[in-house]
Amino acid sequence: MSDEITPSRNSTASMGAGAQVLQKVGVIGAKAALSTIPWAALVFDFGQAAVDYGNARLTDRLLGELGERIDRMEAGARERLKADEVYQLSAQAAIRRMLTETNPRMADALARAVAELGTSTLLPAERLEIARALDALTEPALHLLQTIYRAQNDRLTPQELAAVEGDVRKTYHFTMLMYASMPLSSWIAPANELERTGMVVATLDDGWYDPAERATEEPLGLTVGLREMYPLGERVVRMCFDDPAIPAFGVYAPE
């Protein structure tokens, strides 16, 4: 009779989300021929937060998508990832984001960004800059970043153009678009985070673009103006999406 103990159904059910994720990480690491990459340590470093609060569903999706992308890489690229510290940092940042997100598209976007960064030919300092920036990408922040990119490249949908009355360059109109597409209580934090990490220039204004024009309407509070996207912001957008011109989040995103 074997002395091996098989976990009972109850013990598996009571396993913390983080512990279940650790099991899945090991499978993905082997599947992607990355068994020497410390995936388990990558998650375990978050300690009790990963065990008690880890979003196992989104983390599993992120790691699964990342594993599939790694599988499609050439053998030489996969080998290089085993010693790539920047790649490890970007993966850590993506997993941290999963602790506070609920949208599966965030897992998809960050998995793509990590994989793209892993194969990027940018200079080491530039790659590290992007890895650090991933920490700022909450769903609202990434939505704002992509919307700025799409607005500056004339890729807004007809519904979005209607929301800004055909002129997204006006500060008030751009703010209307953001609140219409994702009705937060405030867009201050996402705008500040993107500016803090050097991805955009955000204009924050506590007044109207044209007070007389909007005198009869309810104020939106702090307005977020469309100013400029830095090269870092554009790199991050292009790494996160297969087609950055298609809105990924909010009311106007396709089903």
Short mmCIF file of C-alpha atoms in Angstrom, two decimals:
data_model
loop_
_atom_site.label_atom_id
_atom_site.label_comp_id
_atom_site.label_asym_id
_atom_site.label_seq_id
_atom_site.Cartn_x
_atom_site.Cartn_y
_atom_site.Cartn_z
CA MET A 1 0.00 0.00 0.00
CA SER A 2 1.43 3.35 -0.96
CA ASP A 3 2.36 5.80 1.79
CA GLU A 4 1.63 8.72 -0.54
CA ILE A 5 -1.09 10.95 0.78
CA THR A 6 -3.61 12.25 -1.75
CA PRO A 7 -5.15 15.62 -0.80
CA SER A 8 -8.79 15.28 0.06
CA ARG A 9 -11.53 17.21 -1.69
CA ASN A 10 -11.99 19.33 1.45
CA SER A 11 -8.31 20.18 1.75
CA THR A 12 -8.22 21.27 -1.89
CA ALA A 13 -11.34 23.36 -1.47
CA SER A 14 -9.91 25.08 1.59
CA MET A 15 -6.65 25.88 -0.14
CA GLY A 16 -6.04 29.63 -0.34
CA ALA A 17 -6.25 31.36 -3.71
CA GLY A 18 -2.55 32.14 -3.67
CA ALA A 19 -1.61 28.50 -3.00
CA GLN A 20 -3.77 27.36 -5.92
CA VAL A 21 -2.07 29.96 -8.11
CA LEU A 22 1.33 28.61 -7.06
CA GLN A 23 0.32 25.16 -8.29
CA LYS A 24 -0.83 26.54 -11.62
CA VAL A 25 2.36 28.59 -12.00
CA GLY A 26 4.46 25.46 -11.83
CA VAL A 27 2.43 23.83 -14.60
CA ILE A 28 2.72 26.88 -16.83
CA GLY A 29 6.45 27.15 -16.21
CA ALA A 30 7.00 23.56 -17.34
CA LYS A 31 4.66 23.94 -20.30
CA ALA A 32 6.58 26.96 -21.54
CA ALA A 33 9.96 25.29 -21.01
CA LEU A 34 10.71 27.80 -18.29
CA SER A 35 11.09 25.51 -15.31
CA THR A 36 14.27 27.30 -14.21
CA ILE A 37 12.48 30.65 -13.93
CA PRO A 38 11.40 31.11 -10.30
CA TRP A 39 7.70 31.55 -11.07
CA ALA A 40 6.72 30.18 -7.68
CA ALA A 41 8.99 32.68 -5.93
CA LEU A 42 7.55 35.37 -8.17
CA VAL A 43 4.14 34.90 -6.60
CA PHE A 44 5.26 33.80 -3.15
CA ASP A 45 7.16 37.05 -2.66
CA PHE A 46 3.80 38.75 -2.19
CA GLY A 47 3.38 36.73 0.99
CA GLN A 48 0.06 36.70 2.77
CA ALA A 49 -1.45 39.21 0.35
CA ALA A 50 -1.16 36.67 -2.45
CA VAL A 51 -2.60 33.87 -0.33
CA ASP A 52 -5.52 35.77 1.17
CA TYR A 53 -6.37 38.37 -1.44
CA GLY A 54 -4.91 37.13 -4.72
CA ASN A 55 -7.40 37.18 -7.58
CA ALA A 56 -6.79 33.59 -8.66
CA ARG A 57 -9.07 33.83 -11.69
CA LEU A 58 -7.29 36.82 -13.24
CA THR A 59 -3.84 35.70 -12.15
CA ASP A 60 -4.45 32.31 -13.74
CA ARG A 61 -5.61 34.01 -16.93
CA LEU A 62 -2.55 36.28 -17.01
CA LEU A 63 -0.12 33.43 -16.46
CA GLY A 64 -1.93 31.21 -18.94
CA GLU A 65 -1.87 33.88 -21.64
CA LEU A 66 1.77 34.65 -20.89
CA GLY A 67 2.67 30.96 -21.00
CA GLU A 68 1.03 30.59 -24.43
CA ARG A 69 2.90 33.61 -25.77
CA ILE A 70 6.18 32.22 -24.43
CA ASP A 71 5.43 28.88 -26.06
CA ARG A 72 5.27 30.63 -29.42
CA MET A 73 8.71 32.22 -28.97
CA GLU A 74 11.80 30.77 -30.54
CA ALA A 75 13.90 28.55 -28.28
CA GLY A 76 16.67 31.15 -28.05
CA ALA A 77 14.25 33.81 -26.84
CA ARG A 78 12.84 31.47 -24.18
CA GLU A 79 16.33 30.67 -22.94
CA ARG A 80 17.18 34.35 -22.67
CA LEU A 81 14.15 35.01 -20.47
CA LYS A 82 15.53 32.66 -17.81
CA ALA A 83 18.16 35.25 -16.86
CA ASP A 84 16.28 38.42 -17.82
CA GLU A 85 15.82 40.50 -14.66
CA VAL A 86 13.75 43.16 -16.44
CA TYR A 87 11.37 40.49 -17.67
CA GLN A 88 11.04 39.19 -14.12
CA LEU A 89 10.29 42.69 -12.80
CA SER A 90 7.64 43.24 -15.46
CA ALA A 91 5.97 39.93 -14.58
CA GLN A 92 5.97 40.87 -10.90
CA ALA A 93 4.35 44.21 -11.72
CA ALA A 94 1.66 42.48 -13.81
CA ILE A 95 0.86 39.99 -11.04
CA ARG A 96 0.63 42.80 -8.47
CA ARG A 97 -1.92 44.51 -10.67
CA MET A 98 -4.07 41.38 -10.66
CA LEU A 99 -4.54 41.75 -6.91
CA THR A 100 -6.76 44.82 -7.45
CA GLU A 101 -8.37 44.20 -10.85
CA THR A 102 -11.49 42.36 -12.01
CA ASN A 103 -11.53 42.81 -15.80
CA PRO A 104 -10.09 39.82 -17.73
CA ARG A 105 -8.92 42.22 -20.45
CA MET A 106 -6.43 43.65 -17.97
CA ALA A 107 -4.86 40.19 -17.65
CA ASP A 108 -4.69 39.91 -21.43
CA ALA A 109 -3.16 43.37 -21.90
CA LEU A 110 -0.51 42.95 -19.21
CA ALA A 111 0.40 39.42 -20.33
CA ARG A 112 0.99 40.77 -23.82
CA ALA A 113 3.06 43.66 -22.45
CA VAL A 114 5.27 41.33 -20.39
CA ALA A 115 5.83 39.02 -23.35
CA GLU A 116 6.55 41.91 -25.71
CA LEU A 117 8.98 43.44 -23.23
CA GLY A 118 10.72 40.08 -22.91
CA THR A 119 11.54 40.08 -26.63
CA SER A 120 12.10 43.82 -27.03
CA THR A 121 15.34 45.14 -28.49
CA LEU A 122 15.12 48.43 -26.61
CA LEU A 123 18.04 49.51 -24.45
CA PRO A 124 18.11 48.01 -20.93
CA ALA A 125 17.27 51.35 -19.29
CA GLU A 126 14.28 51.79 -21.60
CA ARG A 127 13.02 48.27 -20.91
CA LEU A 128 13.33 48.82 -17.17
CA GLU A 129 11.42 52.08 -17.52
CA ILE A 130 8.53 50.19 -19.12
CA ALA A 131 8.63 47.44 -16.47
CA ARG A 132 8.28 50.09 -13.74
CA ALA A 133 5.47 51.81 -15.63
CA LEU A 134 3.36 48.65 -15.61
CA ASP A 135 2.85 49.15 -11.87
CA ALA A 136 0.79 52.28 -12.63
CA LEU A 137 -1.60 50.54 -15.01
CA THR A 138 -4.89 50.14 -13.21
CA GLU A 139 -7.82 49.61 -15.56
CA PRO A 140 -8.80 53.33 -15.47
CA ALA A 141 -5.19 54.41 -16.06
CA LEU A 142 -4.74 52.05 -19.02
CA HIS A 143 -8.12 53.12 -20.40
CA LEU A 144 -7.10 56.78 -20.13
CA LEU A 145 -3.74 56.07 -21.74
CA GLN A 146 -5.30 54.19 -24.64
CA THR A 147 -7.99 56.85 -25.11
CA ILE A 148 -5.36 59.58 -25.34
CA TYR A 149 -3.45 57.50 -27.88
CA ARG A 150 -6.57 56.85 -29.93
CA ALA A 151 -7.73 60.47 -29.78
CA GLN A 152 -4.35 61.78 -30.90
CA ASN A 153 -4.33 59.33 -33.81
CA ASP A 154 -7.91 60.12 -34.89
CA ARG A 155 -9.15 56.64 -34.02
CA LEU A 156 -12.18 57.44 -31.85
CA THR A 157 -15.39 55.55 -32.67
CA PRO A 158 -18.46 57.39 -33.99
CA GLN A 159 -20.07 57.01 -30.55
CA GLU A 160 -17.05 58.57 -28.88
CA LEU A 161 -16.97 61.43 -31.36
CA ALA A 162 -20.63 62.11 -30.61
CA ALA A 163 -19.80 62.27 -26.90
CA VAL A 164 -17.19 64.98 -27.53
CA GLU A 165 -19.39 66.84 -30.04
CA GLY A 166 -16.79 66.23 -32.72
CA ASP A 167 -13.98 68.07 -30.93
CA VAL A 168 -11.90 65.98 -28.52
CA ARG A 169 -9.21 68.67 -28.20
CA LYS A 170 -11.29 70.78 -25.86
CA THR A 171 -10.49 69.99 -22.23
CA TYR A 172 -14.14 69.82 -21.20
CA HIS A 173 -15.05 67.60 -24.16
CA PHE A 174 -12.26 65.13 -23.43
CA THR A 175 -13.39 65.00 -19.81
CA MET A 176 -16.95 64.30 -20.94
CA LEU A 177 -15.63 61.41 -23.00
CA MET A 178 -13.78 59.87 -20.07
CA TYR A 179 -16.76 60.10 -17.71
CA ALA A 180 -19.11 58.79 -20.41
CA SER A 181 -16.87 55.84 -21.23
CA MET A 182 -16.06 54.91 -17.62
CA PRO A 183 -18.06 56.77 -14.95
CA LEU A 184 -15.62 57.09 -12.05
CA SER A 185 -16.10 59.51 -9.18
CA SER A 186 -12.84 61.20 -10.25
CA TRP A 187 -10.18 60.86 -12.96
CA ILE A 188 -7.55 62.65 -10.86
CA ALA A 189 -5.67 59.54 -9.70
CA PRO A 190 -5.35 57.82 -13.10
CA ALA A 191 -4.19 61.06 -14.75
CA ASN A 192 -1.68 61.76 -11.99
CA GLU A 193 -0.29 58.21 -12.13
CA LEU A 194 0.26 58.37 -15.88
CA GLU A 195 1.98 61.73 -15.55
CA ARG A 196 4.05 60.59 -12.55
CA THR A 197 5.46 57.69 -14.53
CA GLY A 198 6.27 59.87 -17.52
CA MET A 199 3.70 58.46 -19.95
CA VAL A 200 1.58 61.55 -20.60
CA VAL A 201 1.30 65.25 -19.93
CA ALA A 202 -2.05 65.64 -18.19
CA THR A 203 -3.81 68.98 -17.83
CA LEU A 204 -5.78 69.06 -14.59
CA ASP A 205 -8.16 72.02 -14.35
CA ASP A 206 -10.81 72.70 -11.73
CA GLY A 207 -12.68 75.08 -14.02
CA TRP A 208 -14.69 74.82 -17.21
CA TYR A 209 -13.20 74.98 -20.65
CA ASP A 210 -15.89 77.61 -21.40
CA PRO A 211 -17.89 78.57 -18.27
CA ALA A 212 -20.53 80.53 -20.21
CA GLU A 213 -21.16 77.66 -22.59
CA ARG A 214 -21.76 75.17 -19.76
CA ALA A 215 -23.44 77.42 -17.19
CA THR A 216 -26.69 75.41 -17.12
CA GLU A 217 -25.07 71.98 -16.82
CA GLU A 218 -23.86 70.02 -13.84
CA PRO A 219 -20.06 70.40 -13.41
CA LEU A 220 -17.86 67.37 -13.84
CA GLY A 221 -15.44 68.49 -11.16
CA LEU A 222 -11.78 68.33 -12.10
CA THR A 223 -11.33 68.18 -15.84
CA VAL A 224 -8.68 66.08 -17.53
CA GLY A 225 -7.25 67.70 -20.63
CA LEU A 226 -5.73 66.00 -23.62
CA ARG A 227 -2.20 67.31 -23.98
CA GLU A 228 0.59 65.05 -25.07
CA MET A 229 1.72 61.44 -24.94
CA TYR A 230 5.37 60.82 -24.25
CA PRO A 231 7.28 58.07 -26.11
CA LEU A 232 7.05 55.86 -23.01
CA GLY A 233 3.25 56.07 -23.05
CA GLU A 234 3.08 55.12 -26.71
CA ARG A 235 5.45 52.18 -26.18
CA VAL A 236 3.33 50.89 -23.31
CA VAL A 237 0.11 51.16 -25.33
CA ARG A 238 1.62 49.31 -28.28
CA MET A 239 2.93 46.57 -25.99
CA CYS A 240 -0.41 46.10 -24.24
CA PHE A 241 -2.67 45.70 -27.29
CA ASP A 242 -2.58 43.76 -30.53
CA ASP A 243 -4.48 46.70 -32.05
CA PRO A 244 -4.29 49.79 -29.82
CA ALA A 245 -6.82 51.58 -32.05
CA ILE A 246 -9.66 49.35 -30.75
CA PRO A 247 -10.97 50.47 -27.32
CA ALA A 248 -10.37 47.69 -24.81
CA PHE A 249 -12.19 49.08 -21.77
CA GLY A 250 -15.26 51.08 -20.89
CA VAL A 251 -18.67 51.58 -22.44
CA TYR A 252 -17.42 51.92 -26.01
CA ALA A 253 -15.29 48.77 -26.06
CA PRO A 254 -16.63 46.03 -28.35
CA GLU A 255 -18.09 42.97 -26.67
#
